[in-house]
Coordinates of N, CA and C in Angstrom, one line a residue:
M1 N -16.6 40.9 -24.3 CA -17.3 42.1 -23.8 C -18.1 41.7 -22.6
A2 N -18.0 42.4 -21.6 CA -18.8 42.1 -20.3 C -20.2 42.5 -20.5
Q3 N -21.1 41.8 -19.8 CA -22.5 42.1 -19.9 C -23.0 42.4 -18.4
Q4 N -24.0 43.2 -18.3 CA -24.6 43.4 -17.0 C -25.4 42.1 -16.6
V5 N -25.3 41.9 -15.3 CA -26.1 40.7 -14.7 C -27.4 41.3 -14.3
T6 N -28.5 40.7 -14.8 CA -29.8 41.2 -14.5 C -30.2 40.7 -13.2
D7 N -31.3 41.4 -12.6 CA -31.8 40.9 -11.3 C -32.3 39.5 -11.4
E8 N -32.9 39.2 -12.6 CA -33.4 37.8 -12.8 C -32.2 36.8 -12.8
D9 N -31.1 37.1 -13.4 CA -29.9 36.3 -13.4 C -29.4 36.1 -12.0
T10 N -29.3 37.2 -11.3 CA -28.9 37.2 -9.9 C -29.7 36.2 -9.0
K11 N -31.0 36.3 -9.2 CA -31.9 35.4 -8.5 C -31.7 34.0 -8.9
K12 N -31.5 33.7 -10.1 CA -31.3 32.3 -10.6 C -30.0 31.8 -10.0
I13 N -29.0 32.6 -10.0 CA -27.7 32.2 -9.4 C -27.8 31.9 -7.9
S14 N -28.5 32.8 -7.3 CA -28.7 32.7 -5.8 C -29.5 31.4 -5.5
D15 N -30.5 31.2 -6.3 CA -31.3 30.0 -6.0 C -30.5 28.7 -6.3
W16 N -29.7 28.7 -7.3 CA -28.8 27.6 -7.6 C -27.8 27.4 -6.4
L17 N -27.2 28.4 -6.0 CA -26.2 28.3 -5.0 C -26.8 27.8 -3.7
S18 N -28.0 28.3 -3.4 CA -28.6 27.9 -2.1 C -29.0 26.4 -2.1
K19 N -29.0 25.8 -3.2 CA -29.3 24.3 -3.3 C -28.1 23.4 -3.2
L20 N -26.9 24.0 -3.3 CA -25.7 23.2 -3.2 C -25.5 22.7 -1.8
D21 N -25.0 21.5 -1.7 CA -24.7 20.9 -0.4 C -23.6 21.7 0.3
A22 N -23.7 21.7 1.6 CA -22.6 22.4 2.3 C -21.4 21.5 2.3
P23 N -20.2 22.2 2.4 CA -19.0 21.4 2.4 C -18.9 20.4 3.6
K24 N -18.3 19.3 3.3 CA -18.1 18.3 4.4 C -16.8 18.6 5.1
V25 N -17.0 19.0 6.3 CA -15.8 19.4 7.1 C -15.8 18.6 8.4
A26 N -14.7 18.0 8.7 CA -14.5 17.3 9.9 C -14.1 18.3 11.0
L27 N -15.0 18.6 11.9 CA -14.7 19.6 12.9 C -14.1 18.8 14.1
A28 N -12.9 19.2 14.5 CA -12.1 18.5 15.6 C -12.7 18.9 16.9
D29 N -12.5 18.0 17.9 CA -12.7 18.3 19.3 C -11.7 19.3 19.7
G30 N -11.9 20.1 20.7 CA -11.0 21.0 21.2 C -11.6 22.4 21.6
P31 N -10.7 23.4 21.8 CA -11.2 24.7 22.3 C -12.3 25.3 21.4
G32 N -12.1 25.2 20.1 CA -13.1 25.8 19.1 C -14.5 25.1 19.3
K33 N -14.5 23.8 19.4 CA -15.8 23.1 19.6 C -16.4 23.5 20.9
N34 N -15.6 23.5 22.0 CA -16.1 23.9 23.3 C -16.7 25.3 23.3
L35 N -16.0 26.2 22.6 CA -16.5 27.6 22.6 C -17.7 27.7 21.7
Y36 N -17.8 27.0 20.6 CA -19.0 26.9 19.8 C -20.2 26.5 20.6
T37 N -20.0 25.5 21.5 CA -21.1 25.0 22.3 C -21.4 26.0 23.4
A38 N -20.4 26.5 24.1 CA -20.6 27.5 25.2 C -21.3 28.8 24.8
K39 N -21.0 29.2 23.6 CA -21.6 30.5 23.1 C -22.9 30.3 22.4
L40 N -23.4 29.1 22.4 CA -24.7 28.7 21.9 C -24.9 28.8 20.4
C41 N -23.7 28.7 19.7 CA -23.8 28.8 18.2 C -24.6 27.7 17.6
A42 N -24.4 26.5 18.2 CA -25.1 25.3 17.7 C -26.6 25.4 17.8
T43 N -27.1 26.2 18.7 CA -28.6 26.4 18.8 C -29.2 26.8 17.5
C44 N -28.6 27.7 16.8 CA -29.1 28.2 15.5 C -28.4 27.6 14.3
H45 N -27.1 27.3 14.3 CA -26.4 26.8 13.2 C -26.2 25.3 13.1
G46 N -26.7 24.6 14.2 CA -26.5 23.2 14.2 C -25.2 22.8 14.8
A47 N -25.2 21.6 15.4 CA -23.9 21.1 16.0 C -22.8 21.0 15.1
D48 N -23.1 20.7 13.8 CA -22.0 20.6 12.8 C -21.8 21.9 12.0
G49 N -22.5 23.0 12.4 CA -22.3 24.2 11.7 C -23.0 24.3 10.3
N50 N -23.6 23.2 9.9 CA -24.2 23.2 8.6 C -25.7 22.7 8.6
T51 N -26.3 22.7 9.7 CA -27.7 22.4 9.8 C -28.5 23.4 10.6
P52 N -28.6 24.6 10.0 CA -29.3 25.7 10.7 C -30.8 25.4 10.9
I53 N -31.3 26.0 12.0 CA -32.7 25.7 12.3 C -33.7 26.4 11.3
M54 N -33.2 27.4 10.6 CA -34.0 28.2 9.7 C -33.2 28.3 8.4
P55 N -33.9 28.2 7.2 CA -33.2 28.3 5.9 C -32.4 29.6 5.7
L56 N -32.9 30.6 6.4 CA -32.2 31.9 6.2 C -30.9 32.0 7.0
Y57 N -30.7 31.1 7.9 CA -29.5 31.1 8.7 C -28.4 30.5 7.9
P58 N -27.2 31.0 7.9 CA -26.1 30.5 7.1 C -25.5 29.2 7.6
K59 N -25.0 28.4 6.6 CA -24.2 27.2 6.9 C -22.8 27.7 7.0
I60 N -22.2 27.5 8.2 CA -20.9 28.2 8.5 C -19.7 27.3 8.5
A61 N -19.9 26.0 8.7 CA -18.7 25.1 8.7 C -18.1 25.0 7.3
G62 N -16.8 25.1 7.3 CA -16.2 25.0 6.0 C -15.9 26.3 5.3
Q63 N -16.4 27.4 5.9 CA -16.2 28.8 5.4 C -14.8 29.2 5.6
N64 N -14.3 30.1 4.8 CA -13.0 30.7 5.0 C -12.9 31.4 6.3
A65 N -11.8 31.1 7.1 CA -11.7 31.7 8.4 C -11.7 33.2 8.4
Q66 N -11.0 33.8 7.5 CA -11.0 35.3 7.5 C -12.4 35.9 7.2
Y67 N -13.1 35.2 6.3 CA -14.5 35.7 6.0 C -15.3 35.6 7.3
L68 N -15.2 34.5 8.0 CA -16.0 34.3 9.2 C -15.6 35.4 10.2
I69 N -14.4 35.7 10.4 CA -13.9 36.7 11.3 C -14.5 38.1 10.9
E70 N -14.4 38.4 9.7 CA -15.0 39.7 9.2 C -16.5 39.8 9.4
Q71 N -17.2 38.7 9.2 CA -18.7 38.7 9.4 C -19.0 38.8 10.8
M72 N -18.4 38.0 11.7 CA -18.7 38.1 13.1 C -18.4 39.5 13.7
K73 N -17.3 40.1 13.3 CA -16.9 41.4 13.7 C -18.0 42.4 13.2
A74 N -18.4 42.3 12.0 CA -19.4 43.2 11.4 C -20.7 43.1 12.1
I75 N -21.1 41.9 12.5 CA -22.3 41.7 13.3 C -22.2 42.3 14.7
K76 N -21.0 42.1 15.3 CA -20.7 42.6 16.6 C -20.8 44.1 16.7
N77 N -20.2 44.8 15.7 CA -20.1 46.2 15.7 C -21.3 46.9 15.0
G78 N -22.2 46.1 14.5 CA -23.5 46.6 13.9 C -23.4 47.0 12.4
T79 N -22.3 46.8 11.8 CA -22.2 47.2 10.4 C -22.8 46.2 9.4
R80 N -23.0 45.0 9.9 CA -23.8 44.0 9.1 C -25.1 43.8 9.8
N81 N -26.1 44.2 9.1 CA -27.5 44.1 9.6 C -28.4 43.8 8.5
N82 N -28.7 42.5 8.3 CA -29.5 42.1 7.1 C -30.9 41.8 7.6
G83 N -31.3 42.2 8.8 CA -32.7 41.9 9.2 C -32.7 40.6 10.0
Q84 N -31.7 39.8 9.9 CA -31.6 38.5 10.6 C -30.5 38.6 11.7
S85 N -29.9 39.7 11.9 CA -28.7 39.9 12.8 C -29.0 40.2 14.2
A86 N -30.3 40.5 14.6 CA -30.6 40.9 15.9 C -30.1 39.9 17.0
A87 N -30.5 38.7 16.8 CA -30.1 37.6 17.8 C -28.6 37.5 17.8
M88 N -28.0 37.5 16.6 CA -26.5 37.4 16.6 C -25.8 38.6 17.3
M89 N -26.4 39.7 17.2 CA -25.7 40.9 17.8 C -25.7 40.7 19.4
G90 N -26.8 40.1 19.9 CA -26.8 39.8 21.3 C -25.8 38.8 21.7
I91 N -25.6 37.7 20.9 CA -24.7 36.7 21.2 C -23.3 37.3 21.0
M92 N -23.0 38.0 19.9 CA -21.7 38.5 19.7 C -21.2 39.5 20.7
A93 N -22.1 40.1 21.4 CA -21.7 41.1 22.4 C -20.9 40.4 23.5
N94 N -21.0 39.1 23.7 CA -20.3 38.3 24.7 C -19.2 37.5 24.1
V95 N -18.8 37.8 22.9 CA -17.7 37.0 22.3 C -16.5 38.0 22.0
S96 N -15.3 37.6 22.6 CA -14.2 38.5 22.5 C -13.5 38.3 21.1
E97 N -12.5 39.2 20.8 CA -11.8 39.1 19.5 C -11.1 37.8 19.4
D98 N -10.4 37.4 20.5 CA -9.7 36.1 20.5 C -10.7 34.9 20.3
E99 N -11.9 35.0 20.9 CA -12.9 33.9 20.7 C -13.4 33.9 19.3
I100 N -13.5 35.1 18.7 CA -13.9 35.1 17.3 C -12.9 34.4 16.4
K101 N -11.7 34.6 16.7 CA -10.6 34.0 15.9 C -10.6 32.5 16.1
T102 N -10.8 32.1 17.4 CA -10.9 30.6 17.7 C -12.0 30.0 17.0
L103 N -13.2 30.6 17.1 CA -14.4 30.0 16.4 C -14.2 29.9 14.9
A104 N -13.7 31.0 14.3 CA -13.5 31.0 12.8 C -12.5 30.0 12.4
E105 N -11.4 29.8 13.1 CA -10.4 28.8 12.8 C -11.0 27.4 12.9
W106 N -11.8 27.1 13.9 CA -12.4 25.8 14.1 C -13.4 25.6 13.0
L107 N -14.3 26.5 12.7 CA -15.3 26.3 11.7 C -14.7 26.1 10.3
S108 N -13.6 26.7 10.1 CA -13.0 26.6 8.7 C -12.3 25.2 8.6
G109 N -12.3 24.4 9.6 CA -11.7 23.1 9.5 C -10.4 23.0 10.3
G110 N -10.0 24.1 10.9 CA -8.8 24.0 11.7 C -9.1 23.5 13.1
K111 N -8.2 23.8 14.0 CA -8.4 23.2 15.4 C -8.8 24.3 16.3

């Protein structure tokens, strides 16, 4: 029988997940890396995609490519706004659909 997850349980799970190490992903040189640098992604998310300058900023290297694409598109079109998205909206305004795909593929461990 399924049980409801309480707010307290959700907080405990969230706290536990936030303490896990980010996945170790070898990010290759190439167009994705060049784009990541050119679009200033490293400024907030770190050169490796997993050392953000603020704890609230996500660790993005090693994420699923499709998830990254969906999140970047949602930030770009304004449907994702968690209070931390204002700076990202400005950045994403200058990132094309093809560039989103290139960034997502590279961050997920592709080329």
